[in-house]
Coordinates of C-alpha atoms in Angstrom, one line a residue:
M1 CA 21.9 19.0 -27.9
K2 CA 18.7 16.9 -28.0
E3 CA 15.9 18.7 -26.3
Y4 CA 15.4 17.4 -22.7
Q5 CA 11.9 16.6 -21.6
I6 CA 10.6 14.2 -19.0
R7 CA 7.0 13.3 -18.9
R8 CA 5.4 13.8 -15.6
S9 CA 4.7 10.7 -13.5
E10 CA 3.8 9.9 -9.9
N11 CA 6.6 10.2 -7.4
V12 CA 5.4 12.6 -4.7
P13 CA 6.4 12.1 -1.1
A14 CA 4.0 12.1 1.8
S15 CA 5.1 15.5 2.8
D16 CA 4.7 16.8 -0.9
P17 CA 3.2 20.3 -1.2
S18 CA 0.7 19.1 -3.8
I19 CA -0.9 16.6 -1.4
G20 CA -3.2 19.3 -0.2
R21 CA -4.7 20.0 -3.7
R22 CA -5.2 16.4 -4.9
M23 CA -9.0 16.3 -4.5
S24 CA -11.5 18.4 -6.5
G25 CA -11.7 21.9 -5.1
G26 CA -8.1 22.5 -3.8
D27 CA -6.5 22.1 -0.4
H28 CA -9.1 24.1 1.5
N29 CA -11.8 21.5 0.9
W30 CA -10.0 18.5 2.5
N31 CA -12.3 18.5 5.6
S32 CA -15.4 18.3 3.3
K33 CA -16.9 14.9 3.2
V34 CA -19.0 15.9 0.2
V35 CA -16.0 17.0 -1.8
L36 CA -14.2 13.8 -0.9
L37 CA -17.1 11.7 -2.2
N38 CA -16.9 13.5 -5.5
G39 CA -13.4 12.3 -5.8
L40 CA -14.4 8.5 -5.6
K41 CA -14.2 6.7 -8.9
S42 CA -16.8 4.3 -10.2
D43 CA -15.9 0.9 -11.7
S44 CA -15.6 2.5 -15.2
G45 CA -12.9 4.8 -13.8
K46 CA -15.1 8.0 -14.0
H47 CA -16.3 10.1 -11.1
S48 CA -19.2 8.6 -9.3
S49 CA -20.6 12.2 -9.2
T50 CA -19.4 15.5 -10.7
S51 CA -18.1 18.5 -8.9
K52 CA -17.1 21.8 -10.2
N53 CA -13.5 22.8 -10.1
S54 CA -12.6 25.6 -7.7
K55 CA -11.6 28.9 -9.0
G56 CA -8.1 27.9 -8.0
L57 CA -8.2 25.0 -10.3
K58 CA -9.4 27.0 -13.2
D59 CA -6.7 29.4 -12.6
D60 CA -4.2 26.5 -12.5
R61 CA -4.7 26.0 -16.2
K62 CA -4.1 29.6 -17.1
V63 CA -0.8 30.0 -15.4
A64 CA 1.5 31.7 -18.0
H65 CA 4.9 30.2 -18.5
T66 CA 7.3 31.3 -21.0
N67 CA 8.1 28.7 -23.7
K68 CA 11.2 30.6 -24.7
E69 CA 14.4 28.5 -24.3
K70 CA 16.3 29.7 -21.3
P71 CA 20.1 29.8 -21.2
P72 CA 21.8 27.2 -19.0
V73 CA 21.9 27.9 -15.3
K74 CA 25.1 27.2 -13.4
M75 CA 25.2 28.0 -9.7
Y76 CA 28.6 26.2 -9.2
G77 CA 30.6 27.1 -12.3
R78 CA 34.0 26.5 -10.7
L79 CA 33.1 23.1 -9.2
L80 CA 31.5 22.1 -12.5
S81 CA 34.9 22.8 -14.2
L82 CA 36.7 20.8 -11.7
A83 CA 34.4 17.8 -11.9
S84 CA 34.7 17.8 -15.7
S85 CA 38.5 17.7 -15.4
A86 CA 38.3 14.9 -12.8
L87 CA 35.9 12.8 -14.9
T88 CA 38.2 13.2 -18.0
E89 CA 41.1 12.0 -16.0
K90 CA 39.2 9.0 -14.5
E91 CA 38.3 7.9 -18.0
F92 CA 41.8 6.7 -18.6
K93 CA 42.0 4.9 -15.2
P94 CA 40.7 1.3 -14.8
K95 CA 39.5 1.9 -11.2
K96 CA 35.7 2.1 -10.8
S97 CA 33.8 3.9 -8.2
D98 CA 33.6 2.1 -4.8
F99 CA 29.9 3.0 -4.6
W100 CA 28.7 0.4 -7.0
K101 CA 28.8 -1.9 -4.0
E102 CA 27.5 -1.9 -0.5
P103 CA 30.3 -0.7 1.8
Y104 CA 29.2 -2.8 4.9
K105 CA 29.2 -6.5 4.9
Q106 CA 26.5 -6.5 7.7
A107 CA 23.9 -5.6 5.1
S108 CA 23.9 -9.1 3.7
S109 CA 23.2 -10.6 7.2
W110 CA 19.6 -9.5 7.0
K111 CA 17.2 -11.7 5.0
P112 CA 13.5 -11.4 4.0
C113 CA 11.3 -13.4 6.2
A114 CA 8.0 -11.5 6.6
D115 CA 6.3 -14.3 4.7
R116 CA 7.6 -17.1 6.9
R117 CA 6.1 -16.0 10.1
P118 CA 3.1 -18.1 11.6
P119 CA -0.4 -16.9 10.6
N120 CA -1.9 -14.2 12.7
P121 CA -3.5 -16.1 15.8
G122 CA -5.9 -13.2 16.2
K123 CA -8.0 -13.9 13.1
H124 CA -11.5 -15.1 14.1
D125 CA -14.0 -17.1 12.0
T126 CA -16.6 -14.3 12.5
S127 CA -16.0 -10.6 11.5
N128 CA -16.9 -7.4 13.2
G129 CA -17.9 -6.0 9.9
Y130 CA -16.5 -4.6 6.6
I131 CA -13.9 -1.9 6.1
M132 CA -13.9 0.0 2.8
V133 CA -10.8 2.1 1.9
S134 CA -10.6 4.9 -0.7
A135 CA -6.9 5.8 -0.9
N136 CA -5.7 9.2 -2.0
G137 CA -2.5 10.3 -3.7
G138 CA -0.6 8.5 -6.4
L139 CA 1.0 5.1 -6.7
N140 CA 3.3 5.2 -3.7
Q141 CA 0.9 6.9 -1.2
Q142 CA -1.7 4.5 -2.2
R143 CA 0.7 1.5 -1.6
V144 CA 1.2 2.7 1.9
A145 CA -2.6 3.3 2.4
I146 CA -3.3 -0.3 1.3
C147 CA -0.9 -1.9 3.8
N148 CA -2.1 0.4 6.6
A149 CA -5.7 -0.7 5.8
V150 CA -4.6 -4.3 5.9
A151 CA -3.1 -3.9 9.4
V152 CA -6.2 -1.9 10.6
A153 CA -8.6 -4.6 9.3
S154 CA -6.5 -7.2 11.3
L155 CA -6.7 -5.0 14.4
L156 CA -10.4 -4.6 14.3
N157 CA -11.0 -8.2 13.2
A158 CA -12.8 -6.9 10.1
T159 CA -13.2 -8.1 6.5
L160 CA -11.4 -5.7 4.1
L161 CA -13.0 -4.7 0.8
L162 CA -10.4 -4.6 -1.9
P163 CA -9.2 -1.0 -1.6
R164 CA -10.3 1.6 -4.1
F165 CA -8.2 4.6 -5.4
L166 CA -9.6 8.2 -5.4
Y167 CA -9.5 10.2 -8.6
S168 CA -7.0 12.9 -8.5
N169 CA -7.1 16.3 -10.2
V170 CA -3.4 16.3 -10.2
W171 CA -2.7 12.8 -11.7
K172 CA -6.0 12.4 -13.6
D173 CA -5.5 8.7 -13.5
P174 CA -8.7 6.4 -13.4
S175 CA -6.6 3.4 -12.5
Q176 CA -8.0 1.0 -9.9
F177 CA -6.4 -1.8 -7.8
G178 CA -6.7 -4.4 -10.4
D179 CA -5.1 -2.2 -13.1
I180 CA -1.8 -2.1 -11.0
Y181 CA -1.8 -5.1 -8.7
Q182 CA -2.7 -8.8 -9.0
E183 CA -6.0 -9.0 -7.1
E184 CA -6.2 -12.8 -6.6
Y185 CA -2.5 -12.9 -5.6
F186 CA -3.0 -10.2 -3.0
I187 CA -6.1 -12.0 -1.5
S188 CA -4.3 -15.3 -1.5
V189 CA -1.1 -14.2 0.2
L190 CA -3.0 -12.5 3.1
K191 CA -5.8 -15.2 3.4
H192 CA -4.4 -16.4 6.8
E193 CA -4.3 -13.0 8.4
V194 CA -7.1 -10.9 6.9
N195 CA -10.4 -11.7 5.0
I196 CA -10.4 -9.7 1.8
V197 CA -13.4 -9.6 -0.6
K198 CA -14.0 -7.7 -3.8
E199 CA -17.4 -6.4 -3.0
L200 CA -19.8 -5.8 -0.2
P201 CA -22.6 -8.2 0.4
S202 CA -26.0 -7.2 -1.2
R203 CA -27.6 -6.0 2.1
L204 CA -24.8 -3.3 2.5
K205 CA -24.5 -2.2 -1.1
S206 CA -27.5 0.3 -1.0
I207 CA -26.6 1.8 2.5
D208 CA -25.9 5.5 2.7
I209 CA -22.5 5.2 4.5
E210 CA -22.5 8.9 5.4
A211 CA -26.1 8.9 6.6
I212 CA -25.5 6.0 9.1
G213 CA -22.3 7.7 10.4
S214 CA -19.8 5.3 8.9
L215 CA -17.9 7.7 6.7
I216 CA -14.5 8.4 8.3
T217 CA -12.1 11.0 6.9
D218 CA -8.8 12.5 7.9
A219 CA -10.7 14.9 10.1
D220 CA -11.8 11.9 12.2
I221 CA -8.4 10.0 12.4
A222 CA -5.2 11.8 13.5
K223 CA -2.1 11.4 11.3
E224 CA -0.1 8.5 12.3
A225 CA -2.8 7.4 14.8
K226 CA -2.2 4.7 17.4
P227 CA -4.0 1.3 17.5
I228 CA -5.9 2.5 20.5
D229 CA -7.5 5.4 18.5
Y230 CA -8.9 2.9 16.0
V231 CA -10.2 0.7 18.8
R232 CA -11.9 3.7 20.7
K233 CA -13.2 5.7 17.6
V234 CA -13.7 3.2 14.8
L235 CA -14.6 -0.1 16.3
P236 CA -17.9 0.9 18.0
I237 CA -19.1 2.3 14.7
L238 CA -18.0 -0.8 12.8
V239 CA -19.7 -3.1 15.3
R240 CA -22.9 -1.0 15.3
N241 CA -23.3 -0.5 11.6
G242 CA -21.5 -3.5 10.2
V243 CA -19.4 -1.3 7.8
V244 CA -17.1 1.8 7.9
H245 CA -15.5 3.7 5.0
F246 CA -12.1 5.3 5.2
L247 CA -12.3 8.1 2.6
G248 CA -9.1 9.8 1.5
Y249 CA -7.2 7.3 3.5
G250 CA -3.4 7.6 3.6
N251 CA -0.7 7.9 6.4
R252 CA -3.2 7.3 9.3
L253 CA -1.6 4.6 11.2
G254 CA 1.6 5.3 13.2
F255 CA 4.6 2.9 13.2
D256 CA 5.1 2.8 16.9
P257 CA 3.9 1.6 19.4
L258 CA 2.3 -1.2 17.4
P259 CA 1.9 -4.9 18.1
S260 CA 4.7 -6.9 16.4
K261 CA 2.1 -9.0 14.5
L262 CA 0.7 -5.9 12.8
Q263 CA 4.0 -4.6 12.0
S264 CA 4.9 -8.0 10.3
L265 CA 1.6 -7.9 8.4
R266 CA 2.5 -4.5 7.0
C267 CA 5.8 -6.0 5.7
K268 CA 4.1 -9.0 4.3
C269 CA 1.6 -6.8 2.5
N270 CA 4.2 -4.4 1.1
F271 CA 7.0 -6.8 0.2
H272 CA 5.1 -9.9 -0.7
A273 CA 1.4 -9.4 -1.3
L274 CA 1.4 -6.4 -3.7
K275 CA 2.7 -7.7 -7.0
F276 CA 2.3 -5.6 -10.2
V277 CA 0.1 -7.0 -13.0
P278 CA 1.8 -8.7 -16.0
K279 CA 1.2 -5.7 -18.2
I280 CA 3.4 -3.5 -15.9
Q281 CA 6.0 -6.4 -15.4
E282 CA 6.4 -7.0 -19.0
A283 CA 6.9 -3.4 -20.0
A284 CA 9.3 -2.9 -17.1
S285 CA 11.3 -5.9 -18.1
L286 CA 11.8 -4.5 -21.6
L287 CA 12.9 -1.2 -20.0
V288 CA 15.4 -2.7 -17.6
R289 CA 16.9 -5.1 -20.4
R290 CA 17.4 -2.1 -22.6
I291 CA 19.4 -0.2 -20.0
R292 CA 21.4 -3.3 -19.2
K293 CA 21.7 -4.2 -22.9
H294 CA 21.8 -7.9 -22.2
D295 CA 20.2 -10.7 -20.2
S296 CA 21.7 -11.4 -16.8
A297 CA 21.3 -13.7 -13.8
R298 CA 18.0 -12.6 -12.1
S299 CA 18.4 -11.0 -8.7
M300 CA 15.9 -11.4 -5.9
L301 CA 14.6 -7.9 -6.8
D302 CA 14.1 -8.9 -10.4
K303 CA 12.2 -12.0 -9.4
Q304 CA 9.9 -10.1 -7.1
L305 CA 9.2 -7.1 -9.3
L306 CA 9.4 -8.6 -12.8
G307 CA 8.3 -12.2 -12.3
N308 CA 8.9 -14.5 -15.2
Y309 CA 9.3 -11.6 -17.7
M310 CA 12.9 -11.2 -17.1
P311 CA 15.0 -13.9 -18.8
N312 CA 17.6 -15.7 -16.7
I313 CA 21.1 -16.9 -17.4
P314 CA 23.2 -19.1 -15.3
S315 CA 24.8 -17.2 -12.5
R316 CA 28.3 -18.2 -13.4
H317 CA 28.0 -16.2 -16.6
H318 CA 26.5 -13.2 -14.7
E319 CA 29.6 -11.1 -14.2
V320 CA 30.9 -11.8 -17.6
A321 CA 27.7 -10.8 -19.2
R322 CA 27.2 -7.6 -17.2
G323 CA 30.4 -6.1 -18.4
S324 CA 30.1 -2.3 -18.3
Y325 CA 26.3 -2.3 -18.6
R326 CA 25.5 -1.4 -15.0
Y327 CA 23.2 1.4 -14.4
L328 CA 22.4 3.9 -11.7
A329 CA 18.9 5.1 -11.2
L330 CA 18.4 8.6 -10.0
H331 CA 15.2 10.1 -8.5
L332 CA 15.6 13.8 -9.0
R333 CA 13.0 15.8 -7.1
F334 CA 13.2 19.2 -8.9
E335 CA 9.5 19.7 -10.2
E336 CA 8.0 23.1 -10.1
D337 CA 5.8 22.5 -7.2
M338 CA 8.6 21.3 -5.0
V339 CA 10.8 24.2 -6.2
A340 CA 8.1 26.8 -5.5
Y341 CA 7.0 25.4 -2.1
S342 CA 10.6 25.4 -0.8
Q343 CA 10.8 29.2 -1.1
C344 CA 14.5 28.8 -2.0
D345 CA 16.5 30.7 -4.6
F346 CA 18.1 28.6 -7.5
G347 CA 20.3 31.1 -9.2
E348 CA 18.1 32.9 -11.7
G349 CA 17.5 36.0 -9.7
E350 CA 14.5 38.3 -9.8
S351 CA 12.8 36.7 -12.8
E352 CA 12.8 33.3 -11.0
R353 CA 11.6 34.7 -7.7
K354 CA 8.6 36.4 -9.5
E355 CA 7.7 33.3 -11.4
L356 CA 7.7 31.0 -8.3
Q357 CA 5.8 33.5 -6.3
A358 CA 3.1 33.7 -8.9
Y359 CA 3.0 29.8 -8.8
R360 CA 2.7 29.9 -5.0
E361 CA -0.1 32.3 -5.1
I362 CA -2.2 30.1 -7.4
H363 CA -1.3 26.6 -6.2
F364 CA -0.6 27.1 -2.5
P365 CA -2.9 29.7 -1.0
L366 CA -2.7 28.1 2.5
L367 CA 1.1 28.5 2.4
I368 CA 0.8 32.2 1.3
E369 CA -1.6 32.8 4.3
R370 CA 0.9 31.0 6.8
L371 CA 3.7 33.2 5.5
K372 CA 1.8 36.3 6.3
S373 CA 1.6 35.6 9.9
S374 CA 5.1 34.0 10.4
K375 CA 8.7 35.3 10.7
P376 CA 10.1 35.0 7.2
I377 CA 13.2 32.7 6.7
S378 CA 15.7 33.9 4.1
P379 CA 16.4 31.7 1.0
E380 CA 20.0 31.6 2.2
E381 CA 19.1 30.3 5.6
L382 CA 16.7 27.7 4.2
R383 CA 19.6 26.4 2.1
K384 CA 21.9 26.1 5.2
L385 CA 19.1 24.1 7.0
G386 CA 18.9 21.6 4.1
R387 CA 15.5 22.6 3.1
C388 CA 16.1 23.3 -0.5
P389 CA 15.6 20.6 -3.3
L390 CA 18.8 19.6 -4.9
T391 CA 19.2 21.0 -8.4
P392 CA 20.3 18.7 -11.4
E393 CA 23.7 20.5 -11.2
E394 CA 24.1 19.6 -7.5
A395 CA 23.2 16.0 -8.3
A396 CA 25.7 15.9 -11.0
L397 CA 28.4 17.2 -8.8
L398 CA 27.5 14.6 -6.0
L399 CA 27.8 11.7 -8.5
S400 CA 31.2 13.0 -9.8
A401 CA 32.5 13.3 -6.3
L402 CA 31.6 9.6 -5.6
G403 CA 33.7 8.6 -8.7
F404 CA 30.9 7.7 -11.2
K405 CA 32.4 8.0 -14.6
Y406 CA 31.4 10.1 -17.6
G407 CA 29.9 7.2 -19.4
T408 CA 27.8 5.9 -16.6
Y409 CA 24.3 4.9 -17.7
I410 CA 21.9 6.9 -15.6
Y411 CA 18.0 6.2 -15.5
L412 CA 16.1 9.3 -14.6
A413 CA 12.9 8.7 -12.6
G414 CA 10.6 11.5 -11.6
S415 CA 8.4 14.2 -13.0
Q416 CA 9.0 17.2 -15.3
I417 CA 12.1 19.0 -14.3
Y418 CA 11.7 22.7 -13.4
G419 CA 13.6 24.8 -16.0
A420 CA 14.0 21.7 -18.4
N421 CA 17.1 22.1 -20.6
S422 CA 18.4 25.2 -18.9
R423 CA 18.6 23.1 -15.7
M424 CA 19.7 19.8 -17.2
Q425 CA 22.5 21.1 -19.3
A426 CA 24.9 21.1 -16.3
F427 CA 24.0 17.5 -15.6
T428 CA 24.3 16.2 -19.0
S429 CA 27.6 17.9 -19.6
L430 CA 28.9 15.5 -17.0
Y431 CA 26.7 12.5 -17.6
P432 CA 25.3 12.4 -21.2
N433 CA 24.2 8.8 -21.0
L434 CA 20.8 9.7 -19.5
V435 CA 17.8 7.6 -20.2
T436 CA 14.1 7.6 -19.2
K437 CA 11.1 5.2 -19.8
E438 CA 10.2 7.6 -22.7
T439 CA 13.5 7.2 -24.4
L440 CA 13.9 3.5 -23.8
L441 CA 10.3 2.3 -24.8
T442 CA 8.7 2.9 -28.2
P443 CA 5.6 5.0 -28.5
S444 CA 3.6 1.8 -29.2
E445 CA 5.0 0.1 -26.0
L446 CA 4.1 3.2 -24.0
E447 CA 0.7 3.6 -25.5
P448 CA -1.1 1.3 -23.1
F449 CA 0.1 3.4 -20.2
R450 CA -0.8 6.8 -21.5
N451 CA -3.1 8.8 -19.3
F452 CA -2.3 6.3 -16.6
S453 CA 0.2 8.1 -14.4
S454 CA 0.2 5.6 -11.6
Q455 CA 1.0 2.8 -14.0
L456 CA 3.8 4.9 -15.4
A457 CA 5.0 5.4 -12.0
A458 CA 5.1 1.7 -11.5
L459 CA 7.7 1.5 -14.4
D460 CA 9.9 4.1 -12.6
F461 CA 9.5 2.2 -9.3
I462 CA 10.8 -1.1 -10.8
A463 CA 13.7 0.6 -12.7
C464 CA 14.9 2.3 -9.6
A465 CA 14.4 -0.9 -7.3
T466 CA 16.3 -3.1 -9.7
A467 CA 19.1 -0.7 -10.5
D468 CA 22.7 -1.5 -9.6
V469 CA 22.7 1.7 -7.6
F470 CA 20.0 3.9 -6.4
A471 CA 20.5 7.6 -5.8
M472 CA 18.0 10.0 -4.4
T473 CA 17.9 13.7 -3.9
D474 CA 15.1 14.0 -1.4
S475 CA 14.9 11.3 1.4
G476 CA 11.4 12.4 2.2
S477 CA 10.0 11.4 -1.1
Q478 CA 7.6 8.4 -0.9
L479 CA 9.0 6.7 -3.9
S480 CA 12.6 7.0 -2.6
S481 CA 11.4 5.6 0.7
L482 CA 9.6 2.7 -0.8
V483 CA 12.3 1.8 -3.2
S484 CA 15.0 2.0 -0.5
G485 CA 12.9 -0.4 1.4
F486 CA 12.7 -2.9 -1.4
R487 CA 16.3 -2.7 -2.0
T488 CA 17.0 -3.3 1.6
Y489 CA 14.6 -6.2 1.9
Y490 CA 15.4 -8.0 -1.3
G491 CA 18.9 -6.7 -2.0
N492 CA 20.9 -9.2 -0.1
G493 CA 23.4 -6.5 0.8
Q494 CA 24.1 -5.9 -2.9
A495 CA 21.8 -3.0 -3.6
P496 CA 23.5 0.2 -2.5
I497 CA 21.6 3.4 -1.9
L498 CA 23.0 6.9 -2.1
R499 CA 21.2 9.3 0.3
P500 CA 22.7 12.7 0.7
N501 CA 22.3 14.8 3.7
K502 CA 21.1 18.1 2.3
K503 CA 22.2 20.2 5.2
R504 CA 25.8 18.8 5.1
L505 CA 25.9 19.1 1.3
A506 CA 24.8 22.7 1.4
A507 CA 27.7 23.5 3.8
I508 CA 30.2 21.8 1.4
L509 CA 28.7 23.6 -1.6
S510 CA 28.9 26.9 0.1
E511 CA 32.7 26.7 -0.2
N512 CA 32.3 26.5 -4.1
S513 CA 34.7 29.3 -4.7
T514 CA 37.6 28.0 -2.6
I515 CA 37.4 24.3 -2.0
R516 CA 39.8 21.9 -3.6
W517 CA 38.4 19.0 -5.6
N518 CA 40.1 16.4 -3.6
D519 CA 38.6 17.9 -0.3
F520 CA 35.2 18.2 -2.0
E521 CA 35.4 14.4 -2.9
D522 CA 36.5 13.3 0.5
R523 CA 33.7 15.2 2.3
V524 CA 30.9 14.1 0.0
R525 CA 32.1 10.5 0.2
K526 CA 32.1 10.6 4.1
M527 CA 28.6 12.0 3.9
I528 CA 27.2 9.3 1.8
E529 CA 29.0 6.5 3.6
E530 CA 27.6 7.6 6.9
G531 CA 24.0 7.4 5.4
Q532 CA 24.8 3.8 4.2
R533 CA 25.6 2.4 7.7
V534 CA 23.6 -0.7 8.5
R535 CA 21.0 0.4 11.1
V536 CA 18.1 -1.4 12.8
R537 CA 14.9 0.5 12.3
G538 CA 14.5 3.1 14.9
F539 CA 11.4 3.8 17.0
G540 CA 8.8 5.6 14.9
R541 CA 10.6 5.1 11.7
S542 CA 8.8 3.7 8.7
I543 CA 9.0 0.0 8.3
Y544 CA 8.3 0.3 4.6
R545 CA 11.6 2.3 4.3
Q546 CA 13.6 0.5 7.0
P547 CA 12.6 -3.0 7.1
R548 CA 15.6 -4.1 9.1
S549 CA 13.7 -5.1 12.2
P550 CA 12.8 -8.4 13.9
E551 CA 9.2 -8.1 12.7
C552 CA 10.2 -7.9 9.0
M553 CA 13.6 -9.4 8.4
C554 CA 15.7 -12.1 10.0
R555 CA 19.4 -11.7 10.8
T556 CA 21.6 -14.6 10.0

């Protein structure tokens, strides 16, 4: 079997364990403004100043991992055998999985309309000052930070400086806003709501932001802060000094309570203003066309994410052309940091436990300290609670229970899978037609993106958003959340999303030794169908993930 390897790209959720070590110096330095400043990139994409790595980061490079090929790991051998038999039987039947389509017609009654709302009446001719934003994390965290910053600029009647991206010791990507998104388009789409400029006026360029008290970090603004927090804490500084700098900005604006005009503005920013640059659109269109193996009628998702780089054919030929070349995109969250942070067991016994404990001690010192002073939870209990990342084997069993056939084309998005071939063998035994951006694009086509993990992540984002079906294994992932939101917003009720309930799935899988395959199928299907119900965004829920709300979409 061809060796399995996925290149690491940015797909880490807001709750991801590596968030705390993204800046120079590790997770214990997040409250240090000096360290945060060292993470800010200059226009050339290099550090504006240099900081030494902490001892932890030096150790990070010395972690010993065996390169010896491990034997295949199977936690559910009996179910795998039953799944294989079921897939073989289905190959000779014309019936296709019901999950290629949205199960509820109500989904198509919601239409995009965040760009049709009247301009923000609160925008004034004069500004209270300038807001600078340096966003942390990778592509998806930065996207959320950008749209939160747009809403805050509107709230405070401020002029927004085009957001900057902090350099990350994890992603090591020097990309800035203009390397990923179309700057002029962004400014133009939002011009009626927020003034956005590319640089500060000359009178403010030489000011020491920290010295005048205008540097604001996560220590100054609570997570998911309310608008009143910004009005009370930030506005006085902005008015007094004429400028504030949100350094290491991320998920610092809550979703509720929030004025409807700001909620709508967030939607307009995320779903309309942030358009990928032509370089990314062109490469992504090649990638998607090679999975589909043909040109087809462009969907709303294609038009929004790929622009004019996706050739169009008349819609009446669409179904004929598509034939059997539909594809499912899978975001499989089973990277080593996720696996280690979970404290779960994954079937390899003592050697696995020692390996993951060693990883935790080097990468997650704060977690180790917390564990010393808290009551331990057993790996078995963690699995029952739904806190364990799904393995590739579990993902394959999930898809087979939903009726996806052996020959299904699956695009795999995500980072390097923990255990590589030893873990993926169970998956590819059921679904061999597995592709990635690295297998679909040539080395020369990938070359412009090398060393730019956020730009590579944009390719994953597009491939997942434009897929016929999108399946996730971790609903807390930022990529999965944003992709789900895009598919809901632009999918016209024809972009199904498969979102497993890990707690329920764990209970089903715990009966591995006795459950009949038909019962397994029925229970997994019911679980997924319940997650596909058409729901209006609930109070406090992310509007980026669940845009079905009056502030973002219109119901027909």
